[in-house]
Short mmCIF file of C-alpha atoms and ligand atoms in Angstrom, two decimals:
data_model
loop_
_atom_site.label_atom_id
_atom_site.label_comp_id
_atom_site.label_asym_id
_atom_site.label_seq_id
_atom_site.Cartn_x
_atom_site.Cartn_y
_atom_site.Cartn_z
CA MET R 13 119.02 88.54 113.44
CA ASN R 14 118.41 89.07 110.48
CA LEU R 15 116.25 86.26 107.90
CA LEU R 16 118.38 85.68 104.75
CA TYR R 17 116.43 84.08 101.54
CA LYS R 18 118.57 81.98 99.74
CA SER R 19 117.77 80.59 95.59
CA THR R 20 116.15 77.78 95.28
CA ARG R 21 118.59 76.59 92.92
CA ASN R 22 122.10 77.73 95.13
CA HIS R 23 122.97 77.92 98.49
CA GLU R 24 126.05 80.59 96.63
CA ILE R 25 123.16 83.35 96.93
CA ASN R 26 122.41 84.77 100.67
CA VAL R 27 120.50 87.65 100.20
CA THR R 28 118.18 90.62 103.11
CA ALA R 29 114.62 90.38 102.22
CA SER R 30 113.97 93.53 101.04
CA GLN R 31 116.92 92.48 98.57
CA ALA R 32 114.53 89.62 97.67
CA ILE R 33 111.85 91.38 96.98
CA LEU R 34 113.51 94.24 94.77
CA LYS R 35 115.23 91.10 92.41
CA GLY R 36 112.07 88.73 92.80
CA LEU R 37 113.71 85.77 90.86
CA ALA R 38 117.47 84.80 92.25
CA ASP R 39 120.05 85.37 89.07
CA ASP R 40 120.40 81.87 88.52
CA GLY R 41 116.38 81.57 87.87
CA GLY R 42 115.93 79.69 91.30
CA LEU R 43 113.42 81.51 93.75
CA TYR R 44 113.92 83.08 97.00
CA VAL R 45 113.23 81.00 99.88
CA PRO R 46 113.58 81.93 104.15
CA GLU R 47 116.76 80.15 105.02
CA SER R 48 114.43 78.40 107.46
CA ILE R 49 111.04 78.29 108.13
CA PRO R 50 110.44 81.39 111.32
CA LYS R 51 107.69 80.57 113.95
CA LEU R 52 104.55 82.82 114.94
CA SER R 53 105.27 84.93 117.88
CA VAL R 54 102.11 84.89 119.69
CA SER R 55 99.77 82.60 120.43
CA VAL R 56 96.13 81.84 118.63
CA GLU R 57 95.09 82.98 121.67
CA ASP R 58 97.22 85.56 122.03
CA CYS R 59 95.22 86.92 118.09
CA ARG R 60 92.04 86.50 119.67
CA ASP R 61 90.60 90.61 119.47
CA MET R 62 93.99 92.30 117.07
CA SER R 63 92.97 93.30 113.15
CA TYR R 64 93.36 91.96 110.18
CA GLN R 65 96.44 94.61 110.11
CA GLU R 66 97.83 93.95 113.49
CA ILE R 67 98.20 89.88 112.45
CA ALA R 68 99.85 91.07 109.02
CA TYR R 69 101.96 92.15 110.89
CA ALA R 70 102.25 89.37 113.23
CA VAL R 71 103.15 87.51 110.59
CA MET R 72 105.37 89.31 108.13
CA LYS R 73 107.73 90.72 110.92
CA GLU R 74 109.01 86.95 110.89
CA TYR R 75 110.40 87.76 107.64
CA PHE R 76 111.13 90.80 106.43
CA THR R 77 113.51 90.76 109.55
CA ASP R 78 115.82 94.07 107.54
CA PHE R 79 112.23 96.25 108.07
CA THR R 80 111.52 98.30 111.08
CA GLU R 81 108.56 98.41 112.51
CA GLN R 82 107.63 101.72 111.38
CA GLU R 83 108.27 100.85 108.28
CA LEU R 84 106.30 97.59 107.92
CA LYS R 85 103.30 98.88 109.61
CA ASP R 86 103.30 101.79 107.29
CA CYS R 87 103.49 99.48 103.86
CA ILE R 88 100.27 97.02 106.24
CA SER R 89 98.25 100.02 106.81
CA ARG R 90 98.85 101.40 103.37
CA ALA R 91 97.45 98.30 102.03
CA TYR R 92 94.67 97.16 104.05
CA ASP R 93 92.21 100.77 103.67
CA SER R 94 89.04 101.32 102.29
CA LYS R 95 89.98 99.96 98.61
CA PHE R 96 89.19 97.19 100.24
CA ASP R 97 85.36 97.67 100.64
CA THR R 98 84.91 95.35 103.90
CA GLY R 99 86.55 96.45 107.19
CA GLU R 100 87.23 92.79 107.96
CA ILE R 101 89.57 92.90 104.95
CA ALA R 102 89.04 88.96 104.60
CA PRO R 103 85.32 87.40 105.62
CA LEU R 104 84.83 84.37 106.38
CA VAL R 105 81.08 82.44 105.73
CA GLU R 106 79.92 79.57 106.49
CA VAL R 107 77.82 77.73 103.73
CA ASP R 108 76.84 74.06 104.14
CA GLY R 109 78.82 72.79 105.85
CA ALA R 110 82.40 74.31 104.96
CA TYR R 111 84.09 78.26 105.52
CA TYR R 112 84.53 80.43 102.71
CA LEU R 113 87.47 82.96 102.46
CA GLU R 114 86.39 85.47 100.56
CA LEU R 115 89.16 86.65 99.49
CA PHE R 116 88.32 89.38 96.84
CA HIS R 117 86.76 91.97 98.90
CA GLY R 118 90.47 93.82 97.30
CA PRO R 119 89.71 96.12 94.49
CA THR R 120 90.03 94.32 91.63
CA ILE R 121 87.92 91.86 93.43
CA ALA R 122 90.81 88.73 93.35
CA PHE R 123 92.63 87.27 95.62
CA LYS R 124 95.52 88.70 94.11
CA ASP R 125 94.96 91.53 95.69
CA MET R 126 95.73 90.80 98.96
CA ALA R 127 99.55 90.64 98.06
CA LEU R 128 99.24 93.35 95.48
CA SER R 129 98.67 95.53 97.59
CA ILE R 130 100.91 95.68 99.74
CA LEU R 131 103.43 95.18 97.05
CA PRO R 132 104.30 98.21 95.78
CA HIS R 133 104.80 99.57 99.37
CA LEU R 134 107.29 96.64 100.13
CA MET R 135 109.83 97.16 97.34
CA ILE R 136 109.31 101.06 97.20
CA THR R 137 110.57 100.76 100.73
CA SER R 138 113.18 97.43 99.37
CA ALA R 139 114.51 100.21 96.85
CA ARG R 140 114.51 102.93 99.69
CA LYS R 141 116.61 100.74 102.17
CA ASN R 142 119.10 99.59 99.20
CA HIS R 143 120.04 102.67 97.68
CA VAL R 144 118.40 101.54 94.31
CA GLU R 145 118.67 105.02 92.28
CA ASN R 146 116.94 103.10 89.38
CA GLU R 147 113.29 103.26 88.15
CA ILE R 148 111.63 100.04 88.71
CA VAL R 149 110.60 98.07 85.68
CA ILE R 150 107.87 95.05 87.25
CA LEU R 151 106.89 92.98 84.30
CA THR R 152 104.39 90.48 84.93
CA ALA R 153 102.82 87.56 82.97
CA THR R 154 99.67 86.86 84.01
CA SER R 155 97.00 84.84 83.21
CA GLY R 156 94.30 87.24 84.26
CA ASP R 157 94.08 88.09 87.66
CA THR R 158 97.15 89.32 88.76
CA GLY R 159 97.52 91.95 85.50
CA LYS R 160 95.12 93.92 87.01
CA ALA R 161 95.60 93.32 90.63
CA ALA R 162 99.60 94.30 89.43
CA LEU R 163 98.16 97.48 87.60
CA ALA R 164 95.96 97.95 90.52
CA GLY R 165 98.87 98.18 93.46
CA PHE R 166 101.09 99.82 91.03
CA ALA R 167 99.77 102.38 88.72
CA GLY R 168 100.46 106.75 89.82
CA VAL R 169 103.45 105.13 91.66
CA GLU R 170 106.71 106.87 91.88
CA GLY R 171 109.72 105.09 90.98
CA THR R 172 107.75 102.29 89.09
CA LYS R 173 106.95 101.78 85.41
CA ILE R 174 104.40 98.56 85.44
CA ILE R 175 104.33 96.28 81.81
CA VAL R 176 101.64 93.26 81.52
CA PHE R 177 101.98 90.79 79.38
CA TYR R 178 98.56 88.11 79.04
CA PRO R 179 97.47 85.61 77.00
CA LYS R 180 94.98 87.64 74.63
CA ASP R 181 92.42 84.53 74.51
CA GLY R 182 92.56 83.58 77.54
CA VAL R 183 91.17 85.58 79.39
CA SER R 184 87.87 86.95 80.63
CA PRO R 185 86.21 89.70 79.37
CA ILE R 186 86.04 91.46 82.01
CA GLN R 187 89.35 90.63 83.08
CA GLU R 188 90.52 91.86 79.21
CA LYS R 189 88.79 94.59 80.12
CA GLN R 190 90.17 95.74 83.48
CA MET R 191 93.22 96.12 82.50
CA VAL R 192 93.55 98.17 78.68
CA THR R 193 91.35 100.60 80.72
CA GLN R 194 94.14 101.07 83.16
CA VAL R 195 95.09 105.24 82.73
CA GLU R 196 98.00 105.68 84.26
CA GLU R 197 101.62 106.81 82.02
CA ASN R 198 103.33 104.24 83.75
CA THR R 199 101.68 101.26 82.81
CA LEU R 200 101.45 99.48 80.01
CA VAL R 201 99.43 96.24 79.02
CA VAL R 202 99.64 94.35 75.74
CA GLY R 203 97.61 91.28 74.16
CA VAL R 204 99.51 88.22 73.55
CA ASN R 205 99.00 85.63 70.79
CA GLY R 206 100.19 82.43 73.14
CA ASN R 207 98.42 80.75 76.29
CA PHE R 208 99.79 81.77 79.09
CA ASP R 209 102.55 79.54 79.87
CA ASP R 210 103.94 81.20 76.76
CA CYS R 211 103.83 84.56 78.39
CA GLN R 212 105.80 83.37 81.34
CA THR R 213 108.05 82.46 79.87
CA GLY R 214 108.79 84.61 77.33
CA VAL R 215 109.07 87.04 81.11
CA LYS R 216 111.10 84.71 82.85
CA LYS R 217 113.53 85.15 78.87
CA ILE R 218 113.53 88.52 79.38
CA PHE R 219 114.42 88.44 83.30
CA GLY R 220 117.54 86.33 82.28
CA ASP R 221 119.06 88.13 79.58
CA SER R 222 121.39 89.93 81.85
CA ALA R 223 123.21 91.29 79.00
CA PHE R 224 119.61 93.40 78.07
CA ALA R 225 119.51 94.30 82.02
CA LYS R 226 123.08 95.72 81.78
CA GLU R 227 121.63 97.51 78.83
CA LEU R 228 118.79 99.00 80.82
CA SER R 229 120.44 99.63 83.57
CA GLU R 230 123.09 102.07 81.94
CA LYS R 231 119.25 103.98 81.09
CA GLY R 232 118.10 104.14 84.66
CA TYR R 233 116.12 100.72 84.83
CA GLN R 234 115.47 97.49 86.67
CA PHE R 235 113.26 95.04 86.22
CA SER R 236 112.11 93.58 89.03
CA SER R 237 108.79 90.86 89.18
CA ALA R 238 105.16 91.51 90.68
CA ASN R 239 104.70 87.76 90.40
CA SER R 240 103.83 85.21 92.50
CA ILE R 241 107.40 83.68 92.54
CA ASN R 242 107.99 87.67 95.25
CA ILE R 243 108.55 86.41 98.41
CA GLY R 244 106.65 89.63 98.90
CA ARG R 245 103.76 87.98 96.94
CA LEU R 246 104.05 84.89 99.32
CA VAL R 247 104.99 85.95 102.04
CA PRO R 248 101.28 88.07 102.52
CA GLN R 249 99.38 85.53 101.45
CA ILE R 250 100.33 83.77 104.92
CA VAL R 251 98.48 86.17 106.88
CA TYR R 252 94.73 84.91 105.47
CA TYR R 253 94.75 81.40 106.79
CA VAL R 254 95.91 82.45 110.87
CA TYR R 255 93.11 85.96 110.57
CA ALA R 256 90.70 82.31 109.73
CA TYR R 257 92.20 79.97 112.20
CA VAL R 258 91.78 83.34 115.15
CA LYS R 259 88.21 83.56 113.77
CA LEU R 260 87.03 80.17 113.69
CA TYR R 261 88.97 79.70 117.32
CA LYS R 262 87.35 83.38 118.50
CA GLU R 263 83.52 82.86 116.91
CA GLY R 264 83.99 79.01 118.76
CA ARG R 265 84.09 77.53 115.76
CA ILE R 266 87.04 74.87 116.60
CA GLN R 267 88.56 74.62 119.87
CA GLU R 268 92.63 76.37 120.76
CA ASN R 269 95.08 73.93 117.92
CA GLU R 270 92.20 71.81 116.75
CA LYS R 271 93.50 71.35 113.41
CA ILE R 272 91.60 72.42 110.01
CA ASN R 273 92.12 71.37 106.44
CA VAL R 274 92.06 74.33 103.75
CA VAL R 275 91.54 73.54 99.66
CA VAL R 276 92.68 75.80 97.35
CA PRO R 277 91.64 76.43 93.75
CA THR R 278 95.35 76.05 92.16
CA GLY R 279 97.45 77.66 89.75
CA ASN R 280 100.62 78.93 89.54
CA PHE R 281 100.71 77.20 93.37
CA GLY R 282 101.03 80.08 95.10
CA ASN R 283 98.36 80.34 97.29
CA LEU R 284 98.72 76.99 98.89
CA LEU R 285 102.67 77.19 99.49
CA ALA R 286 101.49 80.16 100.67
CA ALA R 287 99.11 77.69 103.60
CA PHE R 288 102.16 75.25 103.83
CA TYR R 289 104.36 78.01 105.16
CA ALA R 290 101.34 79.27 108.08
CA LYS R 291 101.70 75.37 108.50
CA ASN R 292 105.65 75.08 109.18
CA MET R 293 105.16 78.64 111.41
CA GLY R 294 102.89 76.29 113.71
CA LEU R 295 99.15 77.12 111.96
CA PRO R 296 97.17 74.22 113.21
CA ILE R 297 96.21 72.82 109.40
CA ASP R 298 96.31 69.29 108.49
CA ARG R 299 95.27 68.51 105.02
CA LEU R 300 96.04 70.65 102.71
CA ILE R 301 94.45 70.38 99.37
CA CYS R 302 95.30 71.35 96.51
CA ALA R 303 92.06 71.92 93.45
CA SER R 304 92.94 71.69 89.41
CA ASN R 305 90.92 72.54 87.84
CA GLU R 306 90.68 69.78 84.22
CA ASN R 307 94.90 71.14 83.52
CA LYS R 308 95.46 68.96 86.19
CA VAL R 309 99.22 68.11 86.30
CA LEU R 310 98.63 69.33 89.74
CA PHE R 311 96.21 66.93 91.05
CA ASP R 312 98.91 63.67 88.66
CA PHE R 313 101.55 65.34 91.00
CA PHE R 314 100.87 64.65 94.12
CA ARG R 315 98.84 60.83 92.77
CA THR R 316 102.07 59.66 91.60
CA GLY R 317 104.99 61.82 92.34
CA GLU R 318 105.97 62.36 88.78
CA TYR R 319 105.64 65.94 87.19
CA ASN R 320 104.59 66.36 82.97
CA ARG R 321 103.60 69.46 81.54
CA ASN R 322 102.96 67.18 78.29
CA ARG R 323 99.81 67.48 77.62
CA GLU R 324 97.32 69.66 75.95
CA PHE R 325 96.75 72.66 77.48
CA ILE R 326 92.94 73.12 77.94
CA LEU R 327 91.35 76.35 78.71
CA THR R 328 88.74 76.11 81.13
CA SER R 329 85.85 78.16 82.71
CA SER R 330 88.53 78.81 85.71
CA PRO R 331 91.90 80.34 83.18
CA SER R 332 93.54 81.71 86.43
CA MET R 333 94.08 78.44 87.61
CA ASP R 334 94.80 77.40 83.28
CA ILE R 335 98.59 76.50 83.92
CA LEU R 336 100.76 73.69 83.32
CA ILE R 337 104.32 74.63 84.91
CA SER R 338 103.46 75.44 89.04
CA SER R 339 106.32 78.17 88.97
CA ASN R 340 105.97 78.05 92.66
CA LEU R 341 106.09 74.56 93.29
CA GLU R 342 109.45 74.99 92.98
CA ARG R 343 109.87 76.44 96.48
CA LEU R 344 108.02 72.67 97.80
CA ILE R 345 110.48 70.82 96.16
CA TYR R 346 113.38 71.94 97.15
CA ARG R 347 112.11 71.63 100.77
CA ILE R 348 111.34 68.25 100.38
CA ALA R 349 114.61 67.12 98.86
CA GLY R 350 116.07 68.54 102.40
CA ASN R 351 116.49 72.76 101.20
CA ASP R 352 119.32 70.85 98.54
CA ALA R 353 119.44 73.20 95.39
CA GLN R 354 121.26 70.60 93.11
CA LYS R 355 119.05 67.78 93.20
CA ASN R 356 116.30 71.19 93.02
CA LYS R 357 118.19 72.65 89.93
CA GLU R 358 118.18 68.70 88.55
CA LEU R 359 114.78 68.09 88.33
CA MET R 360 113.82 71.67 86.98
CA ASP R 361 116.25 71.53 84.19
CA ALA R 362 114.82 68.42 83.71
CA LEU R 363 111.22 69.98 83.85
CA THR R 364 112.60 72.76 81.13
CA LYS R 365 114.47 70.09 78.76
CA GLY R 366 111.94 67.60 78.38
CA GLY R 367 108.82 68.50 80.10
CA VAL R 368 108.86 66.28 83.45
CA TYR R 369 110.75 65.38 86.16
CA ARG R 370 109.82 62.53 89.09
CA ILE R 371 110.78 62.75 92.63
CA SER R 372 112.37 60.38 94.94
CA PRO R 373 109.82 57.90 96.80
CA GLU R 374 111.98 59.73 99.92
CA MET R 375 110.60 62.57 99.24
CA GLN R 376 107.40 62.13 97.96
CA LYS R 377 106.84 61.01 101.93
CA GLU R 378 107.51 64.14 102.50
CA LEU R 379 103.96 65.32 100.83
CA SER R 380 101.67 63.39 102.81
CA ASP R 381 100.03 66.89 103.95
CA PHE R 382 98.54 67.43 100.33
CA VAL R 383 95.81 65.58 98.89
CA GLY R 384 95.32 66.32 94.65
CA GLU R 385 91.81 67.02 93.80
CA TYR R 386 90.55 67.99 90.98
CA ALA R 387 87.02 68.42 89.56
CA THR R 388 86.00 68.76 85.41
CA GLU R 389 84.54 71.86 84.04
CA GLU R 390 80.34 69.60 84.50
CA GLU R 391 81.09 69.17 87.50
CA THR R 392 82.52 72.75 88.66
CA PHE R 393 79.05 74.17 86.83
CA GLU R 394 77.47 71.26 88.49
CA LYS R 395 78.59 72.50 92.24
CA ILE R 396 78.08 76.66 91.51
CA ARG R 397 73.94 75.90 90.50
CA THR R 398 73.28 73.01 93.72
CA LEU R 399 75.55 75.63 96.13
CA TYR R 400 73.22 78.16 95.07
CA GLN R 401 69.94 76.02 94.61
CA ASN R 402 70.35 74.74 97.87
CA THR R 403 71.72 78.19 100.10
CA GLY R 404 71.19 80.48 97.49
CA TYR R 405 75.03 81.31 97.90
CA VAL R 406 76.92 82.01 94.52
CA ILE R 407 81.04 81.54 93.97
CA ASP R 408 83.05 81.76 90.89
CA THR R 409 84.10 78.70 88.65
CA HIS R 410 87.98 79.05 91.06
CA THR R 411 86.37 78.99 93.98
CA ALA R 412 83.62 76.23 92.36
CA VAL R 413 86.51 73.91 91.95
CA ALA R 414 88.05 74.45 94.91
CA ALA R 415 84.32 72.81 96.33
CA ARG R 416 83.69 70.52 94.09
CA ALA R 417 87.15 68.87 95.45
CA TYR R 418 86.57 68.97 98.57
CA ASP R 419 83.70 67.28 98.24
CA ARG R 420 85.14 64.82 96.84
CA TYR R 421 88.28 64.80 99.36
CA LYS R 422 84.80 63.89 101.49
CA ASP R 423 83.37 61.41 100.08
CA GLU R 424 87.09 59.35 99.89
CA SER R 425 87.71 60.12 103.05
CA GLY R 426 85.93 60.28 105.90
CA ASP R 427 87.57 63.29 107.59
CA THR R 428 85.75 65.77 109.21
CA ASN R 429 87.78 68.60 110.33
CA THR R 430 86.45 71.85 110.28
CA THR R 431 87.52 72.75 107.21
CA VAL R 432 88.50 76.57 104.82
CA ILE R 433 87.87 76.45 101.32
CA ALA R 434 89.83 79.74 99.81
CA SER R 435 87.42 81.92 97.44
CA THR R 436 89.92 82.88 94.80
CA ALA R 437 86.99 85.48 92.87
CA SER R 438 83.80 86.95 93.20
CA PRO R 439 81.44 85.84 90.64
CA PHE R 440 80.99 88.86 89.48
CA LYS R 441 84.64 88.44 87.56
CA PHE R 442 83.33 85.76 85.59
CA THR R 443 79.54 86.58 85.17
CA LYS R 444 79.16 84.62 82.00
CA ASN R 445 80.05 81.35 82.85
CA VAL R 446 78.76 82.01 86.39
CA MET R 447 75.30 82.71 85.41
CA LYS R 448 75.17 80.00 82.69
CA ALA R 449 75.32 78.07 85.14
CA ILE R 450 72.92 79.14 87.47
CA ASP R 451 70.36 78.45 84.72
CA GLU R 452 70.93 77.24 81.04
CA THR R 453 67.98 79.81 79.77
CA CYS R 454 69.87 82.06 80.75
CA GLU R 455 69.77 84.48 77.07
CA LEU R 456 71.83 87.25 78.09
CA THR R 457 75.25 88.07 76.59
CA GLU R 458 76.37 91.53 77.06
CA ASP R 459 78.64 90.94 80.36
CA PHE R 460 77.33 94.55 82.60
CA ALA R 461 73.87 93.15 81.65
CA LEU R 462 74.93 89.16 83.70
CA ALA R 463 76.73 91.57 85.88
CA ASP R 464 72.88 92.81 87.00
CA GLU R 465 71.17 90.28 85.88
CA LEU R 466 73.66 88.25 88.85
CA SER R 467 73.28 90.97 91.41
CA LYS R 468 69.71 90.52 91.01
CA ILE R 469 70.01 86.89 91.85
CA ALA R 470 72.31 86.61 94.21
CA ARG R 471 70.86 89.97 96.26
CA VAL R 472 74.19 91.43 96.24
CA PRO R 473 75.31 94.61 94.49
CA VAL R 474 76.95 94.58 91.85
CA PRO R 475 80.86 94.74 92.96
CA LYS R 476 81.98 98.77 92.43
CA ALA R 477 85.10 97.65 90.40
CA VAL R 478 82.69 95.92 88.20
CA MET R 479 80.57 99.71 87.75
CA GLU R 480 84.03 101.51 86.88
CA ILE R 481 84.94 99.34 84.13
CA ARG R 482 81.51 99.85 82.40
CA THR R 483 81.97 102.90 80.36
CA ALA R 484 86.08 103.37 80.16
CA PRO R 485 86.75 103.84 77.60
CA VAL R 486 89.95 101.02 76.61
CA VAL R 487 93.42 102.86 76.24
CA HIS R 488 95.93 99.49 75.69
CA LYS R 489 95.00 98.36 72.00
CA THR R 490 99.07 97.00 71.43
CA LYS R 491 98.75 92.75 70.75
CA CYS R 492 102.06 90.66 69.93
CA GLU R 493 104.31 87.54 68.72
CA VAL R 494 105.37 85.79 72.07
CA GLU R 495 108.75 86.58 70.06
CA GLU R 496 107.87 90.16 70.42
CA MET R 497 107.85 90.10 74.21
CA GLU R 498 111.20 92.30 74.46
CA GLU R 499 110.78 94.55 71.87
CA MET R 500 107.49 95.70 73.32
CA VAL R 501 109.19 96.22 76.60
CA ARG R 502 112.32 98.03 73.99
CA LYS R 503 109.80 99.77 72.58
CA PHE R 504 107.74 101.44 76.47
CA LEU R 505 110.81 103.19 77.65
CA HIS R 506 111.88 104.01 74.74
CA VAL R 507 115.69 101.75 74.96
C1 PLP C 26 95.03 82.74 90.69
C2 PLP C 26 94.56 82.89 90.93
C3 PLP C 26 94.10 81.26 91.57
C4 PLP C 26 95.41 80.52 91.87
O1 PLP C 26 95.90 80.97 92.19
P1 PLP C 26 97.91 80.43 92.56
O2 PLP C 26 98.26 81.27 94.15
O3 PLP C 26 98.36 81.02 91.37
O4 PLP C 26 97.77 78.76 92.76
C5 PLP C 26 93.05 80.42 91.56
N1 PLP C 26 92.22 81.40 91.24
C6 PLP C 26 92.24 82.85 91.04
C7 PLP C 26 91.01 83.75 90.80
C8 PLP C 26 93.00 83.95 91.07
O5 PLP C 26 92.93 84.22 90.00
#
């Protein structure tokens, strides 16, 4: 029996996993969700001696039911290989009473690699299964990390092209350098004069333009998305929560079935939603703690039931979380509305029109597993500094938001559950702010000099991903206005 996927805005739409992966977003603008969240068919004890890749298979086979065992195992083994700098793929490190799940050991040193290293393989396999002859054009908006991870995943992959739009002044210098140095001919990187929400809205607009899609199809192209709305990104993210739980169990840190909490630094809500799916698959997770930076739309939402994007957009030191429209939240809204597409659509329409919606008290009750917390810029920097001073462990700004949010949660609740903090980026990706937090007197400004200094004090080598871009020439110099995004696509595809 195949698990089918429905649009969150229309029940009539029913597609297979491979079709959902190919399309990214449903035609009506909704997100694909599985008809029901499947249960894990292995116990924690069964998983005790499994590798990351084996756990990945145990989780993904429940979702991607129209893939053969061989197809799925091939995708997994191509994704989680020596591109990662550790065979563990996602190490779990105990520091100061919490477990940091290091999701940054992939090729671009941020957690997006966990899903984007497998997505191209899932997509190519899906295209083959559905007899797609068109070339697939990946269109991506990025707040910094998705862009490079998607470029790394799709660069040079036959039958695909990838176009990345990023906010010109909204990403870190290392993030920008990582992207604009991508050399493969099937890649295009464009800096947009706007913020991340502008980029994302622009991309969604191009996706929603059916006349443009038809024109492209005649020229042999079709769009797909590598953004976290793609179900092919969400599912691979469930894996590491299962993996972390198994590791805690195996190392005797928890009993079988003991509940743990997870804390996730959140932007587009993909990572935390994956933890929610893991919980619904049967993984014993108690609290899902949503950590926001000063763009605390989600904090306010979890406290009040009102989602309101009408507020100042703040550029923070955790740019990958500078988001006011958390796209993946729609999947949660749909679920707490009792899988009611109509009700979800009304709320999403209200968000598009007026920038605000309020959920009903019944829906709000369904959110009792979630806790919203946030950290200010000052608190974030302080957390990096004190953790380093007390333990020698260095975390990046995004992870620091989560770590600080967890401190606050612990103080407020007295909850003593074993807790996993998703560590979403290497501190080497955000060296300037990390060094500023640790040593205010540091006068270095050049990114690579900062990386060397950080390497010294953290006693970890500079990651390969940073070494590589040190001297790499800038290949992509294109900049555009928000209104010109479609034109950029046309130019690149010669249509
Ligand atoms: C993308 C990203 C986040 C936010 O993750 P979402 O799934 O969008 O909520 C947090 N931290 C880092 C470093 C990221 O790259």
